[in-house]
Amino acid sequence: MSMPLPQFSHETLYDDAPMVPIKQLDAVWFQVGGTICNLRCHHCFISCTPENDKFKFMPLEMCKPYLDDAKALGAKEYYFTGGEPFANPEMIDILELTVSQYGPATVLTNATVLTEEKLARLKNIAQASEHKIEIRVSLDGYTPEMNDPIRGEGTFDRAIAGTKALVQHGFQPILTITRTWDDCDEKVLEGFVSLLAGIGYAKPRLKILPSIKLGAEVDRTTGYTETDRITHDMMQNRDPAQLLCHNSRLVTDQGVWVCPILLDSPHAHMSDSLQGAMQDYPLRHSACYTCWLHGAICSNDTTSCTAPK
Ligand code: SF4
Ligand code: SF4
């Protein structure tokens, strides 16, 4: 019996939207942390909190058939997100299975729940596997004054301690920073480079992300307006490969969604299977406008916003 899909507000759907074809499945995202997070960031576009269990942790047994399907469909890499993935008690088992049997994996974390035991296991798995493990750490300021009003009191110190521990265990985490400032990016990047040099991370990888104006971010700032939409004209001469939905899908405990950005939209649910979700998708959501402006914002690519020399 199918379950009712989670309901969500804060979005406008537009008719007659241009379609994005999916020609192949290159990457599969897993909402392993559901919408459960130890933090409650004010800009979280899927409003994760410790109490929000609209989407639940995905256990290993639930992930495995999707990994098999993804591999059969030609997926080359795997992303694990939440919520906080490392709050899922089976996250490291899922990661070990993925990099030993399927392909390279990336975990998006706030780096505040990494224990010494988890770090030691992660290091051993990374060293034993032919496939790479990437860790992305979200942090939104190079000082507590810049970060903590958005991510919560004390989160700067905890995330920096987690980042330092990752570096000491042989990882080169990608710091992802949501643009919430008025300064120029150069100044912010310099602040991060200096901060990270101080904890022994000499050549940090940094990625600045635009804010997604959904979920909690609507209350912190504003939501999208009626002009924030994609028209057919806007997709003329635009390579759809720049959009995440062109070559990837998101697996959750409640089926397959088009992308991680639209998790909270029941309209973005595509199928119960990856095979069923291999269909073209209409760019009918306001948040698609952010992708149109900024490209594949969820990829690991840091080349467009690397740290200044
Ligand atoms: S932005 Fe990330 S760390 Fe913050 S509440 Fe959302 S999922 Fe958790
Ligand atoms: S939000 Fe972005 S990735 Fe998701 S369907 Fe829209 S354009 Fe594609």
mmCIF file of C-alpha atoms and ligand atoms in Angstrom:
data_model
loop_
_atom_site.group_PDB
_atom_site.id
_atom_site.type_symbol
_atom_site.label_atom_id
_atom_site.label_comp_id
_atom_site.label_asym_id
_atom_site.label_seq_id
_atom_site.Cartn_x
_atom_site.Cartn_y
_atom_site.Cartn_z
ATOM 1 C CA MET A 1 0.000 0.000 0.000
ATOM 2 C CA SER A 2 1.523 3.348 -0.962
ATOM 3 C CA MET A 3 1.998 5.963 1.760
ATOM 4 C CA PRO A 4 0.860 9.583 1.427
ATOM 5 C CA LEU A 5 3.766 11.810 0.395
ATOM 6 C CA PRO A 6 5.047 14.478 2.801
ATOM 7 C CA GLN A 7 3.392 17.819 2.222
ATOM 8 C CA PHE A 8 5.303 21.039 1.826
ATOM 9 C CA SER A 9 4.636 24.749 1.408
ATOM 10 C CA HIS A 10 6.762 27.596 0.048
ATOM 11 C CA GLU A 11 6.697 26.627 -3.598
ATOM 12 C CA THR A 12 4.937 27.674 -6.739
ATOM 13 C CA LEU A 13 4.611 25.287 -9.655
ATOM 14 C CA TYR A 14 4.551 26.677 -13.180
ATOM 15 C CA ASP A 15 2.737 25.164 -16.163
ATOM 16 C CA ASP A 16 4.318 24.778 -19.556
ATOM 17 C CA ALA A 17 7.826 24.446 -18.162
ATOM 18 C CA PRO A 18 10.740 23.311 -20.331
ATOM 19 C CA MET A 19 11.663 19.656 -19.930
ATOM 20 C CA VAL A 20 15.076 18.359 -18.991
ATOM 21 C CA PRO A 21 15.904 15.027 -20.590
ATOM 22 C CA ILE A 22 17.808 12.387 -18.671
ATOM 23 C CA LYS A 23 20.001 10.493 -21.110
ATOM 24 C CA GLN A 24 22.006 8.526 -18.582
ATOM 25 C CA LEU A 25 22.285 8.133 -14.847
ATOM 26 C CA ASP A 26 25.747 9.284 -13.783
ATOM 27 C CA ALA A 27 25.181 9.969 -10.083
ATOM 28 C CA VAL A 28 22.728 8.787 -7.465
ATOM 29 C CA TRP A 29 22.045 10.696 -4.268
ATOM 30 C CA PHE A 30 20.834 8.963 -1.115
ATOM 31 C CA GLN A 31 18.870 10.822 1.558
ATOM 32 C CA VAL A 32 20.434 8.534 4.168
ATOM 33 C CA GLY A 33 19.967 11.058 6.980
ATOM 34 C CA GLY A 34 16.340 11.733 6.102
ATOM 35 C CA THR A 35 15.320 15.154 7.383
ATOM 36 C CA ILE A 36 16.794 14.409 10.810
ATOM 37 C CA CYS A 37 19.712 16.600 11.844
ATOM 38 C CA ASN A 38 21.378 17.359 15.160
ATOM 39 C CA LEU A 39 21.446 21.022 14.063
ATOM 40 C CA ARG A 40 18.596 23.340 13.116
ATOM 41 C CA CYS A 41 20.188 25.848 10.726
ATOM 42 C CA HIS A 42 18.128 28.914 9.912
ATOM 43 C CA HIS A 43 18.840 28.579 6.187
ATOM 44 C CA CYS A 44 18.131 24.854 5.822
ATOM 45 C CA PHE A 45 16.075 24.569 2.635
ATOM 46 C CA ILE A 46 14.536 21.276 3.775
ATOM 47 C CA SER A 47 14.048 22.478 7.372
ATOM 48 C CA CYS A 48 15.952 19.652 9.022
ATOM 49 C CA THR A 49 15.902 19.490 12.825
ATOM 50 C CA PRO A 50 16.342 16.791 15.472
ATOM 51 C CA GLU A 51 12.540 16.388 15.483
ATOM 52 C CA ASN A 52 11.839 16.468 11.740
ATOM 53 C CA ASP A 53 11.430 12.832 10.701
ATOM 54 C CA LYS A 54 9.250 13.378 7.621
ATOM 55 C CA PHE A 55 12.039 11.466 5.872
ATOM 56 C CA LYS A 56 13.736 8.846 8.010
ATOM 57 C CA PHE A 57 17.203 7.311 8.111
ATOM 58 C CA MET A 58 17.797 4.838 5.300
ATOM 59 C CA PRO A 59 19.179 1.564 6.630
ATOM 60 C CA LEU A 60 21.794 -0.428 4.725
ATOM 61 C CA GLU A 61 19.227 -3.013 3.652
ATOM 62 C CA MET A 62 17.141 -0.292 2.044
ATOM 63 C CA CYS A 63 20.128 1.254 0.234
ATOM 64 C CA LYS A 64 21.492 -1.981 -1.228
ATOM 65 C CA PRO A 65 18.808 -2.692 -3.889
ATOM 66 C CA TYR A 66 19.020 0.925 -5.028
ATOM 67 C CA LEU A 67 22.819 0.643 -5.286
ATOM 68 C CA ASP A 68 22.367 -2.489 -7.416
ATOM 69 C CA ASP A 69 19.849 -0.703 -9.642
ATOM 70 C CA ALA A 70 22.051 2.374 -9.896
ATOM 71 C CA LYS A 71 25.027 0.303 -10.975
ATOM 72 C CA ALA A 72 22.910 -1.559 -13.536
ATOM 73 C CA LEU A 73 21.779 1.802 -14.932
ATOM 74 C CA GLY A 74 25.403 2.936 -15.279
ATOM 75 C CA ALA A 75 25.844 5.202 -12.254
ATOM 76 C CA LYS A 76 29.443 6.211 -11.695
ATOM 77 C CA GLU A 77 29.292 7.928 -8.302
ATOM 78 C CA TYR A 78 27.196 8.112 -5.162
ATOM 79 C CA TYR A 79 26.311 10.958 -2.802
ATOM 80 C CA PHE A 80 25.021 10.647 0.750
ATOM 81 C CA THR A 81 23.144 13.500 2.339
ATOM 82 C CA GLY A 82 20.527 14.388 4.956
ATOM 83 C CA GLY A 83 19.826 15.695 7.505
ATOM 84 C CA GLU A 84 23.096 14.621 9.056
ATOM 85 C CA PRO A 85 24.292 11.380 7.407
ATOM 86 C CA PHE A 86 26.654 10.486 10.248
ATOM 87 C CA ALA A 87 23.705 10.548 12.663
ATOM 88 C CA ASN A 88 22.486 7.450 10.787
ATOM 89 C CA PRO A 89 23.946 4.558 12.801
ATOM 90 C CA GLU A 90 24.555 2.570 9.591
ATOM 91 C CA MET A 91 26.207 5.349 7.592
ATOM 92 C CA ILE A 92 29.718 3.962 7.753
ATOM 93 C CA ASP A 93 28.528 0.465 6.829
ATOM 94 C CA ILE A 94 26.695 1.970 3.845
ATOM 95 C CA LEU A 95 29.824 3.867 2.844
ATOM 96 C CA GLU A 96 32.013 0.782 3.164
ATOM 97 C CA LEU A 97 29.660 -1.231 0.967
ATOM 98 C CA THR A 98 29.490 1.553 -1.610
ATOM 99 C CA VAL A 99 33.204 2.141 -2.085
ATOM 100 C CA SER A 100 34.053 -1.560 -1.946
ATOM 101 C CA GLN A 101 31.454 -2.717 -4.497
ATOM 102 C CA TYR A 102 29.975 0.221 -6.419
ATOM 103 C CA GLY A 103 32.089 3.326 -6.883
ATOM 104 C CA PRO A 104 33.338 6.601 -5.400
ATOM 105 C CA ALA A 105 31.241 8.189 -2.689
ATOM 106 C CA THR A 106 30.743 11.667 -1.251
ATOM 107 C CA VAL A 107 29.217 12.383 2.160
ATOM 108 C CA LEU A 108 27.753 15.807 2.993
ATOM 109 C CA THR A 109 28.112 16.438 6.717
ATOM 110 C CA ASN A 110 28.126 19.228 9.272
ATOM 111 C CA ALA A 111 31.170 17.513 10.884
ATOM 112 C CA THR A 112 29.810 17.867 14.405
ATOM 113 C CA VAL A 113 29.042 14.215 15.175
ATOM 114 C CA LEU A 114 32.287 12.573 14.064
ATOM 115 C CA THR A 115 33.663 10.497 16.923
ATOM 116 C CA GLU A 116 37.194 9.118 17.052
ATOM 117 C CA GLU A 117 35.765 5.648 16.428
ATOM 118 C CA LYS A 118 33.919 6.777 13.302
ATOM 119 C CA LEU A 119 36.973 8.637 12.032
ATOM 120 C CA ALA A 120 39.253 5.635 12.527
ATOM 121 C CA ARG A 121 36.818 3.413 10.597
ATOM 122 C CA LEU A 122 36.483 5.989 7.843
ATOM 123 C CA LYS A 123 40.249 6.184 7.478
ATOM 124 C CA ASN A 124 40.598 2.398 7.307
ATOM 125 C CA ILE A 125 37.848 2.115 4.701
ATOM 126 C CA ALA A 126 39.331 4.914 2.614
ATOM 127 C CA GLN A 127 42.759 3.277 2.686
ATOM 128 C CA ALA A 128 41.411 -0.181 1.802
ATOM 129 C CA SER A 129 39.172 0.882 -1.079
ATOM 130 C CA GLU A 130 40.107 1.532 -4.680
ATOM 131 C CA HIS A 131 37.244 4.039 -4.833
ATOM 132 C CA LYS A 132 37.597 7.464 -3.276
ATOM 133 C CA ILE A 133 35.635 8.819 -0.312
ATOM 134 C CA GLU A 134 35.021 12.561 -0.434
ATOM 135 C CA ILE A 135 33.740 14.432 2.610
ATOM 136 C CA ARG A 136 31.943 17.760 2.235
ATOM 137 C CA VAL A 137 31.693 19.873 5.379
ATOM 138 C CA SER A 138 29.141 22.665 5.577
ATOM 139 C CA LEU A 139 30.236 25.786 7.433
ATOM 140 C CA ASP A 140 28.899 29.266 6.796
ATOM 141 C CA GLY A 141 31.486 31.610 8.212
ATOM 142 C CA TYR A 142 35.166 31.860 9.037
ATOM 143 C CA THR A 143 34.371 33.198 12.504
ATOM 144 C CA PRO A 144 31.804 32.166 15.110
ATOM 145 C CA GLU A 145 30.201 35.599 14.689
ATOM 146 C CA MET A 146 29.602 34.904 10.997
ATOM 147 C CA ASN A 147 28.626 31.231 11.278
ATOM 148 C CA ASP A 148 26.750 30.717 14.523
ATOM 149 C CA PRO A 149 23.792 33.065 13.933
ATOM 150 C CA ILE A 150 22.937 30.850 10.944
ATOM 151 C CA ARG A 151 23.954 27.369 12.082
ATOM 152 C CA GLY A 152 23.524 27.654 15.849
ATOM 153 C CA GLU A 153 25.443 28.613 18.954
ATOM 154 C CA GLY A 154 28.732 26.718 19.271
ATOM 155 C CA THR A 155 28.521 25.093 15.829
ATOM 156 C CA PHE A 156 31.578 26.935 14.498
ATOM 157 C CA ASP A 157 33.886 25.434 17.123
ATOM 158 C CA ARG A 158 32.381 21.967 16.694
ATOM 159 C CA ALA A 159 32.595 22.016 12.885
ATOM 160 C CA ILE A 160 36.177 23.275 12.967
ATOM 161 C CA ALA A 161 37.121 20.523 15.424
ATOM 162 C CA GLY A 162 35.492 17.991 13.074
ATOM 163 C CA THR A 163 37.255 19.432 10.034
ATOM 164 C CA LYS A 164 40.603 19.342 11.808
ATOM 165 C CA ALA A 165 40.026 15.713 12.812
ATOM 166 C CA LEU A 166 39.159 14.812 9.207
ATOM 167 C CA VAL A 167 42.380 16.405 7.981
ATOM 168 C CA GLN A 168 44.357 14.552 10.655
ATOM 169 C CA HIS A 169 42.810 11.296 9.436
ATOM 170 C CA GLY A 170 44.005 11.907 5.896
ATOM 171 C CA PHE A 171 40.951 13.534 4.278
ATOM 172 C CA GLN A 172 40.897 16.766 2.302
ATOM 173 C CA PRO A 173 37.324 17.881 2.984
ATOM 174 C CA ILE A 174 35.515 20.247 0.649
ATOM 175 C CA LEU A 175 34.188 23.150 2.729
ATOM 176 C CA THR A 176 30.811 24.227 1.374
ATOM 177 C CA ILE A 177 29.747 27.710 2.299
ATOM 178 C CA THR A 178 26.307 29.142 1.624
ATOM 179 C CA ARG A 179 26.503 32.750 0.453
ATOM 180 C CA THR A 180 24.845 34.762 3.227
ATOM 181 C CA TRP A 181 27.161 37.777 3.268
ATOM 182 C CA ASP A 182 27.349 41.204 1.677
ATOM 183 C CA ASP A 183 31.159 41.240 1.346
ATOM 184 C CA CYS A 184 32.871 40.207 -1.872
ATOM 185 C CA ASP A 185 33.543 36.487 -2.157
ATOM 186 C CA GLU A 186 37.310 37.098 -2.318
ATOM 187 C CA LYS A 187 37.392 38.468 1.202
ATOM 188 C CA VAL A 188 35.341 35.562 2.548
ATOM 189 C CA LEU A 189 37.520 33.002 0.783
ATOM 190 C CA GLU A 190 40.632 34.629 2.211
ATOM 191 C CA GLY A 191 39.080 34.397 5.669
ATOM 192 C CA PHE A 192 38.467 30.671 5.202
ATOM 193 C CA VAL A 193 41.951 30.036 3.825
ATOM 194 C CA SER A 194 43.513 31.742 6.829
ATOM 195 C CA LEU A 195 41.235 29.914 9.278
ATOM 196 C CA LEU A 196 41.928 26.514 7.756
ATOM 197 C CA ALA A 197 45.685 27.091 7.531
ATOM 198 C CA GLY A 198 45.542 27.598 11.286
ATOM 199 C CA ILE A 199 44.236 24.060 11.813
ATOM 200 C CA GLY A 200 46.757 22.438 9.471
ATOM 201 C CA TYR A 201 44.693 22.421 6.265
ATOM 202 C CA ALA A 202 47.084 24.220 3.961
ATOM 203 C CA LYS A 203 45.357 24.009 0.561
ATOM 204 C CA PRO A 204 41.677 23.839 1.378
ATOM 205 C CA ARG A 205 39.020 23.056 -1.159
ATOM 206 C CA LEU A 206 36.211 25.599 -0.919
ATOM 207 C CA LYS A 207 32.860 25.782 -2.639
ATOM 208 C CA ILE A 208 30.464 28.702 -2.340
ATOM 209 C CA LEU A 209 26.811 27.797 -2.787
ATOM 210 C CA PRO A 210 23.846 30.056 -3.441
ATOM 211 C CA SER A 211 21.085 29.909 -0.867
ATOM 212 C CA ILE A 212 18.025 27.883 -1.865
ATOM 213 C CA LYS A 213 14.996 29.960 -0.919
ATOM 214 C CA LEU A 214 12.888 27.109 0.418
ATOM 215 C CA GLY A 215 12.135 25.678 3.857
ATOM 216 C CA ALA A 216 13.658 27.515 6.822
ATOM 217 C CA GLU A 217 15.437 29.940 4.485
ATOM 218 C CA VAL A 218 12.083 31.500 3.595
ATOM 219 C CA ASP A 219 11.666 32.675 7.175
ATOM 220 C CA ARG A 220 15.297 33.844 7.443
ATOM 221 C CA THR A 221 15.151 35.935 4.259
ATOM 222 C CA THR A 222 12.522 35.739 1.530
ATOM 223 C CA GLY A 223 11.145 33.068 -0.701
ATOM 224 C CA TYR A 224 11.134 33.076 -4.484
ATOM 225 C CA THR A 225 9.106 35.616 -6.420
ATOM 226 C CA GLU A 226 6.921 35.116 -9.475
ATOM 227 C CA THR A 227 9.755 36.114 -11.777
ATOM 228 C CA ASP A 228 11.979 33.357 -10.376
ATOM 229 C CA ARG A 229 11.118 30.688 -12.916
ATOM 230 C CA ILE A 230 12.506 29.048 -16.034
ATOM 231 C CA THR A 231 10.857 29.705 -19.366
ATOM 232 C CA HIS A 232 11.385 27.956 -22.678
ATOM 233 C CA ASP A 233 13.316 30.975 -23.964
ATOM 234 C CA MET A 234 15.716 30.745 -21.042
ATOM 235 C CA MET A 235 16.654 27.188 -22.013
ATOM 236 C CA GLN A 236 17.416 28.178 -25.620
ATOM 237 C CA ASN A 237 21.162 27.760 -26.174
ATOM 238 C CA ARG A 238 21.531 26.441 -22.625
ATOM 239 C CA ASP A 239 23.176 23.067 -22.111
ATOM 240 C CA PRO A 240 20.835 21.014 -19.849
ATOM 241 C CA ALA A 241 23.877 19.014 -18.745
ATOM 242 C CA GLN A 242 24.601 21.936 -16.400
ATOM 243 C CA LEU A 243 21.615 20.882 -14.317
ATOM 244 C CA LEU A 244 21.843 18.098 -11.756
ATOM 245 C CA CYS A 245 18.520 16.599 -12.888
ATOM 246 C CA HIS A 246 20.023 15.900 -16.331
ATOM 247 C CA ASN A 247 22.052 12.938 -15.072
ATOM 248 C CA SER A 248 21.149 12.080 -11.479
ATOM 249 C CA ARG A 249 18.310 11.205 -9.136
ATOM 250 C CA LEU A 250 17.704 11.194 -5.373
ATOM 251 C CA VAL A 251 16.727 8.032 -3.477
ATOM 252 C CA THR A 252 14.864 8.410 -0.165
ATOM 253 C CA ASP A 253 13.113 6.114 2.291
ATOM 254 C CA GLN A 254 9.900 6.994 0.405
ATOM 255 C CA GLY A 255 10.961 6.490 -3.196
ATOM 256 C CA VAL A 256 12.889 8.378 -5.850
ATOM 257 C CA TRP A 257 12.862 12.163 -6.211
ATOM 258 C CA VAL A 258 14.166 14.216 -9.094
ATOM 259 C CA CYS A 259 16.927 15.947 -7.072
ATOM 260 C CA PRO A 260 18.027 16.739 -3.501
ATOM 261 C CA ILE A 261 16.949 20.379 -3.784
ATOM 262 C CA LEU A 262 13.279 19.460 -4.169
ATOM 263 C CA LEU A 263 13.067 16.812 -1.452
ATOM 264 C CA ASP A 264 10.309 18.650 0.347
ATOM 265 C CA SER A 265 8.117 18.900 -2.726
ATOM 266 C CA PRO A 266 5.743 15.959 -3.204
ATOM 267 C CA HIS A 267 5.551 17.006 -6.876
ATOM 268 C CA ALA A 268 9.223 16.077 -7.283
ATOM 269 C CA HIS A 269 8.578 12.446 -6.350
ATOM 270 C CA MET A 270 9.037 10.471 -9.565
ATOM 271 C CA SER A 271 8.759 6.771 -8.832
ATOM 272 C CA ASP A 272 9.407 4.028 -6.331
ATOM 273 C CA SER A 273 12.328 2.816 -8.445
ATOM 274 C CA LEU A 274 15.329 4.335 -10.189
ATOM 275 C CA GLN A 275 14.250 2.697 -13.439
ATOM 276 C CA GLY A 276 10.856 4.384 -13.135
ATOM 277 C CA ALA A 277 12.512 7.749 -12.453
ATOM 278 C CA MET A 278 14.460 7.691 -15.734
ATOM 279 C CA GLN A 279 12.032 10.136 -17.331
ATOM 280 C CA ASP A 280 12.336 13.714 -18.524
ATOM 281 C CA TYR A 281 11.417 16.269 -15.865
ATOM 282 C CA PRO A 282 9.710 19.699 -16.185
ATOM 283 C CA LEU A 283 11.617 22.651 -14.696
ATOM 284 C CA ARG A 284 8.434 23.906 -13.067
ATOM 285 C CA HIS A 285 9.701 24.806 -9.578
ATOM 286 C CA SER A 286 10.884 28.208 -8.419
ATOM 287 C CA ALA A 287 14.100 26.631 -7.094
ATOM 288 C CA CYS A 288 14.979 25.560 -10.656
ATOM 289 C CA TYR A 289 15.725 29.228 -11.240
ATOM 290 C CA THR A 290 18.632 29.007 -8.777
ATOM 291 C CA CYS A 291 20.052 26.071 -10.750
ATOM 292 C CA TRP A 292 19.598 27.999 -13.976
ATOM 293 C CA LEU A 293 21.576 30.903 -12.520
ATOM 294 C CA HIS A 294 24.339 28.882 -10.885
ATOM 295 C CA GLY A 295 24.592 25.528 -12.717
ATOM 296 C CA ALA A 296 25.202 22.153 -11.069
ATOM 297 C CA ILE A 297 25.453 23.563 -7.574
ATOM 298 C CA CYS A 298 25.417 20.141 -5.911
ATOM 299 C CA SER A 299 28.470 18.733 -7.706
ATOM 300 C CA ASN A 300 31.879 18.407 -6.051
ATOM 301 C CA ASP A 301 33.375 20.812 -8.566
ATOM 302 C CA THR A 302 35.263 23.597 -6.797
ATOM 303 C CA THR A 303 36.977 25.064 -9.824
ATOM 304 C CA SER A 304 34.662 28.053 -10.132
ATOM 305 C CA CYS A 305 35.264 29.143 -6.583
ATOM 306 C CA THR A 306 38.658 27.865 -5.504
ATOM 307 C CA ALA A 307 40.503 29.632 -2.776
ATOM 308 C CA PRO A 308 42.555 32.669 -3.804
ATOM 309 C CA LYS A 309 46.286 32.049 -4.052
HETATM 310 S S1 SF4 B 1 21.683 22.868 6.669
HETATM 311 FE FE1 SF4 B 1 22.617 20.827 6.955
HETATM 312 S S2 SF4 B 1 23.488 20.892 9.022
HETATM 313 FE FE2 SF4 B 1 21.991 22.560 8.893
HETATM 314 S S3 SF4 B 1 20.030 21.732 9.648
HETATM 315 FE FE3 SF4 B 1 20.052 21.467 7.407
HETATM 316 S S4 SF4 B 1 20.878 19.410 7.097
HETATM 317 FE FE4 SF4 B 1 21.416 20.004 9.195
HETATM 318 S S1 SF4 B 2 15.824 22.233 -8.649
HETATM 319 FE FE1 SF4 B 2 17.582 22.126 -10.040
HETATM 320 S S2 SF4 B 2 18.196 19.984 -10.128
HETATM 321 FE FE2 SF4 B 2 16.101 20.089 -9.246
HETATM 322 S S3 SF4 B 2 14.682 19.821 -10.995
HETATM 323 FE FE3 SF4 B 2 15.004 22.025 -10.741
HETATM 324 S S4 SF4 B 2 16.743 22.513 -12.113
HETATM 325 FE FE4 SF4 B 2 16.723 20.309 -11.828
#
